[in-house]
Amino acid sequence: MAGLNPAFERLQGNYLFAEVRRRVDAQAQADPSADIISMGIGDVSQPLVPAVLDALRKAVDEMGDAATFRGYGPEQGYAFLREAVVRHDFAPRGVALSPDEIFISDGAKCDIGNIQELFAPGAVVALTDPVYPVYLDSNLMAGRGAGPDGIILLPCVAENNFAPALPGRRPDIIYLCCPNNPTGTALSRDELARWVDYARREEAVILFDAAYEAFISDPAVPHSIYEIPGALDVALEFRSFSKTAGFTGLRCAYAVIPHGVRGRASDGSLRPLHPMWARRQSTKYNGCPYIVQRAAEAVYTPEAQSALADVLAVYRRNAQAIRRTLAGCGLRVFGGEHSPYVWVKTPDGMLSWDFFDMLLRRAGVVCTPGQGFGPSGEGYARFTAFASEEHTARAMERLSSLF
Ligand code: MLT
């Protein structure tokens, strides 16, 4: 028989959101009349906006006409979208990127899961804890973190205001997510600058997940790590159209791989990551569909931007309602101000999966247990603001009467 990758034996039994779904399905079977409201996985509820739909339809028609039909596209993404990204997401913030530093993909989850392939098998990884499980699992699958050096976990808890301390020993790769999934908190400009300085000093690479930047409500909080001087030499950034434009089903995202970011090759020389990622993508990926890239381009039109502001306002109101209700129930709440996620301390030291089960059984409300995001998530739970306003209001009524 073929030998199997032993690294898989070190993974948690189920991917976090698959386990949440398993428990929800079991509850729905046990009580078919239960009206279960999901505030678990961060999946959006508001439909695509009209300008995006128009672009999608137009692109579909192009695909049906021999004169405009497109086959394989460029693996890195069409220039029209890469140029739009640079023009709208970075230039207004004073960040000088060139379109060839942008790699379009079908999701930030894939990008952030795949990017670790560029680093040495023995690279030391530092993760904030709790953390989006993909960072950890993708490194475990690649065999990292098995030896005594393991993975460096940087606790982010109420006691340190969810701001990770610098590691006690040197990592090669540092994952930062801001605004953070799952805690919903954001790092200040000074805190981010401390990380950029650290990475420069220690010759580490920062993998910066900015999937939730559109939710930032304080102009002092940076939207991109490249707003910090020196970051273009040490950080890669990951962005997504999923949460900002409702693309969780359509699938489009991008990775920024600046030419200046380098790592150490086996001969000791410093080499840029950009050609390696280009090589990796062109070998394993044929590009995000043309019609989806046209839809993503339309996100930047004034019509779409104005409609999307209304969509984001729905999620922001939901986050405020969740914060207000749960705080009113006597729970300690965090996040939700620059993020669609509200992070809640469970009452009386309750374990987070027990809290999850209680809410599911007694209120038909699904949250995500904090422990699933790492050891420092124990004793917390995450609520997403991505449900409809009606569902959020109904869930909050039920929770108010539960506590
Ligand atoms: C989450 O709930 O953490 C996210 O929706 C997961 C994802 O974006 O893959």
Coordinates of C-alpha atoms and ligand atoms in Angstrom, one line a residue:
M1 CA 0.0 0.0 0.0
A2 CA 1.1 3.6 -0.6
G3 CA 2.5 5.3 2.5
L4 CA 0.5 8.2 3.7
N5 CA 1.6 11.7 4.7
P6 CA 2.1 11.3 8.5
A7 CA 1.5 15.1 9.0
F8 CA -2.2 14.5 8.6
E9 CA -2.2 12.5 11.8
R10 CA -1.3 15.7 13.7
L11 CA -4.3 17.6 12.4
Q12 CA -7.4 18.1 14.6
G13 CA -10.1 15.5 13.5
N14 CA -12.2 17.9 11.4
Y15 CA -11.6 21.3 9.9
L16 CA -13.2 23.7 12.4
F17 CA -16.1 24.8 10.2
A18 CA -16.7 21.2 9.1
E19 CA -17.1 20.2 12.8
V20 CA -19.5 23.1 13.4
R21 CA -21.5 22.0 10.4
R22 CA -21.6 18.4 11.6
R23 CA -23.0 19.5 15.0
V24 CA -25.5 21.8 13.5
D25 CA -26.7 19.0 11.1
A26 CA -27.0 16.6 14.0
Q27 CA -29.1 19.1 16.0
A28 CA -31.3 19.7 12.9
Q29 CA -31.9 16.0 12.6
A30 CA -32.6 15.6 16.3
D31 CA -35.1 18.5 16.2
P32 CA -36.4 19.0 12.7
S33 CA -38.7 21.9 13.8
A34 CA -35.7 23.9 15.1
D35 CA -35.2 27.2 13.4
I36 CA -31.4 27.4 13.5
I37 CA -29.8 30.7 12.8
S38 CA -26.1 30.6 11.8
M39 CA -23.7 33.1 13.2
G40 CA -20.9 30.6 12.8
I41 CA -18.9 30.6 9.6
G42 CA -18.3 34.1 8.2
D43 CA -20.4 33.7 5.1
V44 CA -22.2 36.7 3.7
S45 CA -26.0 37.0 3.3
Q46 CA -26.4 40.1 1.1
P47 CA -26.6 39.5 -2.6
L48 CA -24.2 40.7 -5.3
V49 CA -24.8 44.4 -6.2
P50 CA -26.3 45.3 -9.6
A51 CA -23.1 46.8 -11.1
V52 CA -21.3 43.5 -10.4
L53 CA -24.2 41.4 -11.8
D54 CA -24.2 43.6 -15.0
A55 CA -20.5 43.0 -15.5
L56 CA -20.9 39.3 -14.9
R57 CA -23.8 39.0 -17.5
K58 CA -21.8 41.0 -20.0
A59 CA -18.8 38.7 -19.6
V60 CA -21.0 35.7 -19.9
D61 CA -22.3 37.0 -23.2
E62 CA -18.7 37.6 -24.4
M63 CA -18.0 34.0 -23.7
G64 CA -20.8 32.9 -26.1
D65 CA -19.4 34.9 -29.0
A66 CA -16.5 33.6 -31.1
A67 CA -15.1 37.2 -31.4
T68 CA -14.9 37.8 -27.7
F69 CA -14.6 34.2 -26.3
R70 CA -11.7 33.6 -23.9
G71 CA -10.0 30.3 -23.1
Y72 CA -7.1 30.0 -20.7
G73 CA -6.4 33.3 -19.1
P74 CA -3.1 34.5 -17.7
E75 CA -2.3 32.5 -14.5
Q76 CA -1.5 35.8 -12.7
G77 CA -4.9 37.3 -13.6
Y78 CA -6.0 39.7 -16.3
A79 CA -4.2 43.1 -16.5
F80 CA -7.5 45.0 -16.3
L81 CA -8.1 43.7 -12.8
R82 CA -4.5 43.9 -11.5
E83 CA -4.4 47.5 -12.7
A84 CA -7.7 48.3 -11.0
V85 CA -6.5 46.8 -7.8
V86 CA -3.4 48.9 -7.7
R87 CA -5.3 52.1 -8.7
H88 CA -8.1 51.7 -6.2
D89 CA -6.8 49.7 -3.2
F90 CA -3.2 51.0 -2.9
A91 CA -2.5 54.2 -4.8
P92 CA -5.0 56.3 -2.8
R93 CA -3.2 55.2 0.4
G94 CA 0.2 56.3 -1.0
V95 CA 1.4 52.7 -1.6
A96 CA 3.3 52.4 -4.9
L97 CA 2.8 48.9 -6.3
S98 CA 3.0 47.8 -9.9
P99 CA 0.3 45.6 -11.4
D100 CA 2.7 42.8 -11.8
E101 CA 3.1 42.5 -8.1
I102 CA -0.6 41.5 -7.9
F103 CA -1.6 37.8 -8.3
I104 CA -5.4 37.3 -8.8
S105 CA -6.8 34.0 -7.5
D106 CA -10.0 32.2 -6.6
G107 CA -9.7 32.9 -2.9
A108 CA -7.6 34.2 0.0
K109 CA -8.0 30.9 1.7
C110 CA -6.2 29.1 -1.1
D111 CA -3.5 31.8 -1.3
I112 CA -2.8 31.9 2.4
G113 CA -2.8 28.1 2.5
N114 CA -0.5 27.7 -0.5
I115 CA 2.0 30.4 0.2
Q116 CA 3.9 28.3 2.8
E117 CA 5.2 26.2 -0.2
L118 CA 7.7 29.0 -0.9
F119 CA 9.5 28.5 2.5
A120 CA 11.9 25.8 3.7
P121 CA 10.4 22.7 5.1
G122 CA 12.1 23.5 8.4
A123 CA 11.0 27.2 8.5
V124 CA 9.9 28.3 11.9
V125 CA 6.4 29.7 11.9
A126 CA 4.9 32.2 14.3
L127 CA 1.1 32.4 14.7
T128 CA -1.1 34.6 16.7
D129 CA -3.3 32.5 18.9
P130 CA -6.3 32.3 18.4
V131 CA -5.9 32.2 14.6
Y132 CA -7.7 31.4 11.4
P133 CA -7.1 27.6 11.3
V134 CA -5.8 27.6 7.7
Y135 CA -2.4 29.1 8.7
L136 CA -1.7 26.4 11.2
D137 CA -3.2 23.4 9.3
S138 CA -1.4 24.2 6.0
N139 CA 1.9 24.3 7.8
L140 CA 1.2 21.1 9.7
M141 CA 0.2 19.4 6.4
A142 CA 3.6 20.5 5.0
G143 CA 5.3 18.8 7.9
R144 CA 6.3 21.9 9.9
G145 CA 5.9 22.2 13.6
A146 CA 6.7 18.6 14.4
G147 CA 10.1 18.9 16.0
P148 CA 11.0 20.5 19.3
D149 CA 11.0 23.9 17.7
G150 CA 7.3 23.5 16.9
I151 CA 5.2 26.5 16.0
I152 CA 5.5 29.7 17.9
L153 CA 2.1 30.7 19.3
L154 CA 1.6 34.3 20.3
P155 CA -1.3 34.6 22.7
C156 CA -3.9 37.3 22.0
V157 CA -6.3 37.6 25.0
A158 CA -8.3 40.2 26.8
E159 CA -5.3 40.7 29.2
N160 CA -3.0 41.9 26.4
N161 CA -5.7 43.7 24.5
F162 CA -5.4 41.1 21.8
A163 CA -2.1 42.6 20.6
P164 CA 0.5 39.8 20.3
A165 CA 3.9 40.3 21.9
L166 CA 7.0 39.9 19.8
P167 CA 8.2 36.3 19.8
G168 CA 10.8 35.2 22.3
R169 CA 12.8 33.4 19.6
R170 CA 13.2 34.1 15.9
P171 CA 10.6 32.9 13.4
D172 CA 11.1 32.8 9.7
I173 CA 7.5 33.4 8.9
I174 CA 5.0 35.5 10.8
Y175 CA 1.2 35.4 10.1
L176 CA -0.7 38.5 11.0
C177 CA -4.4 39.1 10.4
C178 CA -5.8 42.6 10.7
P179 CA -8.6 43.3 11.4
N180 CA -8.3 40.0 13.1
N181 CA -10.2 36.8 12.5
P182 CA -11.4 35.6 15.0
T183 CA -11.0 38.3 17.7
G184 CA -12.4 41.2 15.5
T185 CA -9.8 43.5 16.9
A186 CA -7.3 45.6 14.9
L187 CA -3.7 46.5 15.4
S188 CA -2.8 50.2 15.5
R189 CA -0.2 51.8 13.1
D190 CA 2.4 51.7 15.9
E191 CA 1.8 48.1 16.6
L192 CA 2.1 47.2 12.9
A193 CA 5.3 49.3 12.7
R194 CA 6.8 47.3 15.6
W195 CA 6.2 44.1 13.6
V196 CA 7.6 45.5 10.4
D197 CA 10.7 46.7 12.2
Y198 CA 11.0 43.3 13.9
A199 CA 10.7 41.4 10.6
R200 CA 13.4 43.7 9.0
R201 CA 15.7 43.2 11.9
E202 CA 15.2 39.4 12.1
E203 CA 15.0 38.8 8.3
A204 CA 11.6 37.3 8.7
V205 CA 8.7 37.5 6.3
I206 CA 5.2 38.7 7.4
L207 CA 2.2 37.1 5.7
F208 CA -0.5 39.8 6.2
D209 CA -4.1 38.8 5.9
A210 CA -6.2 41.9 5.2
A211 CA -9.4 40.1 4.1
Y212 CA -11.5 42.3 6.5
E213 CA -9.9 45.7 5.8
A214 CA -13.1 47.2 4.4
F215 CA -14.6 47.0 7.9
I216 CA -12.1 49.4 9.5
S217 CA -14.0 52.4 10.9
D218 CA -11.1 54.4 12.4
P219 CA -9.0 56.4 9.8
A220 CA -6.0 55.9 12.1
V221 CA -6.0 52.1 11.5
P222 CA -4.0 51.1 8.4
H223 CA -5.8 49.2 5.7
S224 CA -2.6 47.8 4.2
I225 CA 0.6 46.8 5.8
Y226 CA 2.4 48.7 3.0
E227 CA 1.2 51.9 4.7
I228 CA 4.0 51.2 7.1
P229 CA 7.5 52.3 5.8
G230 CA 9.8 49.4 5.0
A231 CA 7.0 46.8 4.7
L232 CA 7.4 46.4 0.9
D233 CA 10.7 44.5 1.7
V234 CA 9.3 42.1 4.3
A235 CA 5.6 41.6 3.9
L236 CA 3.2 39.8 1.5
E237 CA -0.5 40.8 1.7
F238 CA -3.6 38.9 1.0
R239 CA -7.0 40.4 0.1
S240 CA -10.3 39.1 -0.9
F241 CA -13.5 40.2 -2.6
S242 CA -15.5 37.7 -0.5
K243 CA -16.4 39.7 2.5
T244 CA -16.2 43.2 1.0
A245 CA -18.3 42.5 -2.2
G246 CA -20.2 39.3 -1.4
F247 CA -17.9 37.0 -3.5
T248 CA -17.8 34.0 -1.1
G249 CA -19.7 31.9 -3.7
L250 CA -18.2 33.6 -6.8
R251 CA -14.6 33.4 -5.6
C252 CA -12.0 36.1 -6.3
A253 CA -9.1 37.4 -4.3
Y254 CA -5.5 38.5 -4.7
A255 CA -2.1 38.2 -3.2
V256 CA 0.5 41.0 -3.3
I257 CA 4.0 39.7 -3.7
P258 CA 6.3 42.8 -3.9
H259 CA 9.5 42.4 -5.9
G260 CA 11.5 43.5 -2.8
V261 CA 10.5 40.6 -0.5
R262 CA 13.3 38.1 -0.3
G263 CA 14.2 34.9 1.5
R264 CA 17.4 32.9 1.9
A265 CA 18.1 30.2 -0.7
S266 CA 19.9 26.9 0.1
D267 CA 23.2 28.4 -1.1
G268 CA 22.9 31.3 1.4
S269 CA 22.0 33.9 -1.2
L270 CA 19.0 36.2 -0.9
R271 CA 16.3 35.5 -3.6
P272 CA 13.0 37.3 -4.3
L273 CA 9.8 35.4 -3.6
H274 CA 8.0 37.0 -6.6
P275 CA 9.4 34.6 -9.3
M276 CA 8.9 31.6 -7.1
W277 CA 5.2 32.5 -6.6
A278 CA 4.8 33.1 -10.3
R279 CA 6.4 29.7 -11.0
R280 CA 4.2 28.0 -8.4
Q281 CA 1.0 29.5 -9.7
S282 CA 1.7 28.9 -13.3
T283 CA 2.5 25.2 -12.5
K284 CA -0.5 24.5 -10.3
Y285 CA -3.2 27.1 -11.2
N286 CA -4.9 28.2 -14.4
G287 CA -6.4 31.4 -13.2
C288 CA -9.6 32.8 -11.8
P289 CA -12.4 32.6 -14.4
Y290 CA -12.6 35.6 -16.8
I291 CA -16.2 36.3 -16.0
V292 CA -15.4 36.5 -12.3
Q293 CA -12.5 38.8 -12.9
R294 CA -14.8 41.1 -14.8
A295 CA -17.2 41.0 -11.9
A296 CA -14.4 41.9 -9.5
E297 CA -13.3 44.8 -11.7
A298 CA -16.9 46.2 -11.5
V299 CA -16.6 46.3 -7.7
Y300 CA -14.5 49.4 -8.2
T301 CA -17.1 51.4 -10.2
P302 CA -18.8 54.3 -8.3
E303 CA -22.2 52.5 -8.7
A304 CA -20.9 49.3 -7.0
Q305 CA -19.0 51.3 -4.4
S306 CA -22.1 53.2 -3.4
A307 CA -24.3 50.0 -3.2
L308 CA -21.6 48.1 -1.3
A309 CA -21.4 50.9 1.3
D310 CA -25.1 50.1 2.0
V311 CA -24.2 46.4 2.3
L312 CA -21.4 47.0 4.7
A313 CA -23.7 49.3 6.7
V314 CA -26.0 46.2 7.3
Y315 CA -23.1 44.2 8.6
R316 CA -21.9 47.0 10.8
R317 CA -25.4 47.5 12.3
N318 CA -25.5 43.7 13.0
A319 CA -22.1 43.8 14.7
Q320 CA -23.3 46.7 16.9
A321 CA -26.5 44.8 17.7
I322 CA -24.6 41.7 18.7
R323 CA -22.2 43.8 20.9
R324 CA -25.1 45.6 22.6
T325 CA -27.2 42.6 23.2
L326 CA -24.4 40.4 24.6
A327 CA -22.9 43.1 26.7
G328 CA -26.5 43.7 28.0
C329 CA -26.6 40.0 29.0
G330 CA -23.6 40.6 31.2
L331 CA -21.0 39.0 28.8
R332 CA -17.6 40.7 28.0
V333 CA -17.5 41.5 24.3
F334 CA -14.6 42.5 22.1
G335 CA -14.1 43.4 18.4
G336 CA -16.9 44.1 16.0
E337 CA -15.9 47.7 15.5
H338 CA -13.5 47.3 12.7
S339 CA -14.6 43.8 11.8
P340 CA -17.7 41.6 11.2
Y341 CA -16.7 39.4 14.1
V342 CA -17.6 39.9 17.8
W343 CA -15.5 37.9 20.2
V344 CA -17.2 37.1 23.5
K345 CA -16.0 35.7 26.8
T346 CA -18.1 32.7 27.8
P347 CA -19.9 33.1 31.2
D348 CA -18.5 31.5 34.4
G349 CA -15.4 30.1 32.6
M350 CA -17.6 27.8 30.5
L351 CA -15.6 25.8 27.9
S352 CA -16.2 27.2 24.4
W353 CA -17.6 24.0 22.8
D354 CA -20.0 23.6 25.8
F355 CA -21.1 27.2 25.2
F356 CA -21.5 26.4 21.5
D357 CA -23.7 23.3 22.3
M358 CA -25.8 25.2 24.8
L359 CA -26.6 28.0 22.4
L360 CA -27.4 25.6 19.6
R361 CA -29.7 23.4 21.8
R362 CA -31.4 26.1 23.8
A363 CA -31.6 29.0 21.4
G364 CA -31.0 27.5 18.0
V365 CA -28.1 30.0 17.5
V366 CA -24.8 28.9 16.0
C367 CA -21.6 30.6 17.0
T368 CA -18.0 29.4 16.5
P369 CA -16.3 28.1 19.6
G370 CA -13.1 30.0 20.3
Q371 CA -11.1 26.9 21.2
G372 CA -11.3 25.8 17.5
F373 CA -9.1 28.8 16.7
G374 CA -6.3 27.7 19.1
P375 CA -5.6 27.2 22.8
S376 CA -5.9 30.9 23.7
G377 CA -9.4 30.9 22.2
E378 CA -10.7 28.6 24.9
G379 CA -13.3 30.4 27.0
Y380 CA -14.4 32.6 24.1
A381 CA -16.8 32.3 21.2
R382 CA -17.1 34.2 17.9
F383 CA -20.3 35.6 16.5
T384 CA -20.4 36.8 12.9
A385 CA -22.4 39.9 11.8
F386 CA -22.9 38.5 8.2
A387 CA -26.4 37.1 8.8
S388 CA -29.3 39.1 7.6
E389 CA -30.6 41.9 9.9
E390 CA -33.8 40.0 10.5
H391 CA -31.9 36.8 11.5
T392 CA -29.5 38.8 13.6
A393 CA -32.4 40.5 15.5
R394 CA -34.2 37.2 16.0
A395 CA -31.0 35.5 17.3
M396 CA -30.3 38.4 19.7
E397 CA -33.9 38.2 21.1
R398 CA -33.4 34.6 21.8
L399 CA -30.0 35.2 23.5
S400 CA -31.4 38.0 25.6
S401 CA -33.9 35.7 27.1
L402 CA -31.4 32.9 27.5
F403 CA -29.0 34.8 29.8
Ligands
MLT1 C1 -14.5 32.3 8.8 O1 -15.6 32.2 9.2 O2 -13.5 32.4 9.6 C2 -14.3 32.5 7.4 O3 -15.5 32.7 6.7 C3 -13.6 31.4 6.8 C4 -13.1 31.7 5.5 O4 -13.1 32.9 5.0 O5 -12.5 30.8 4.9

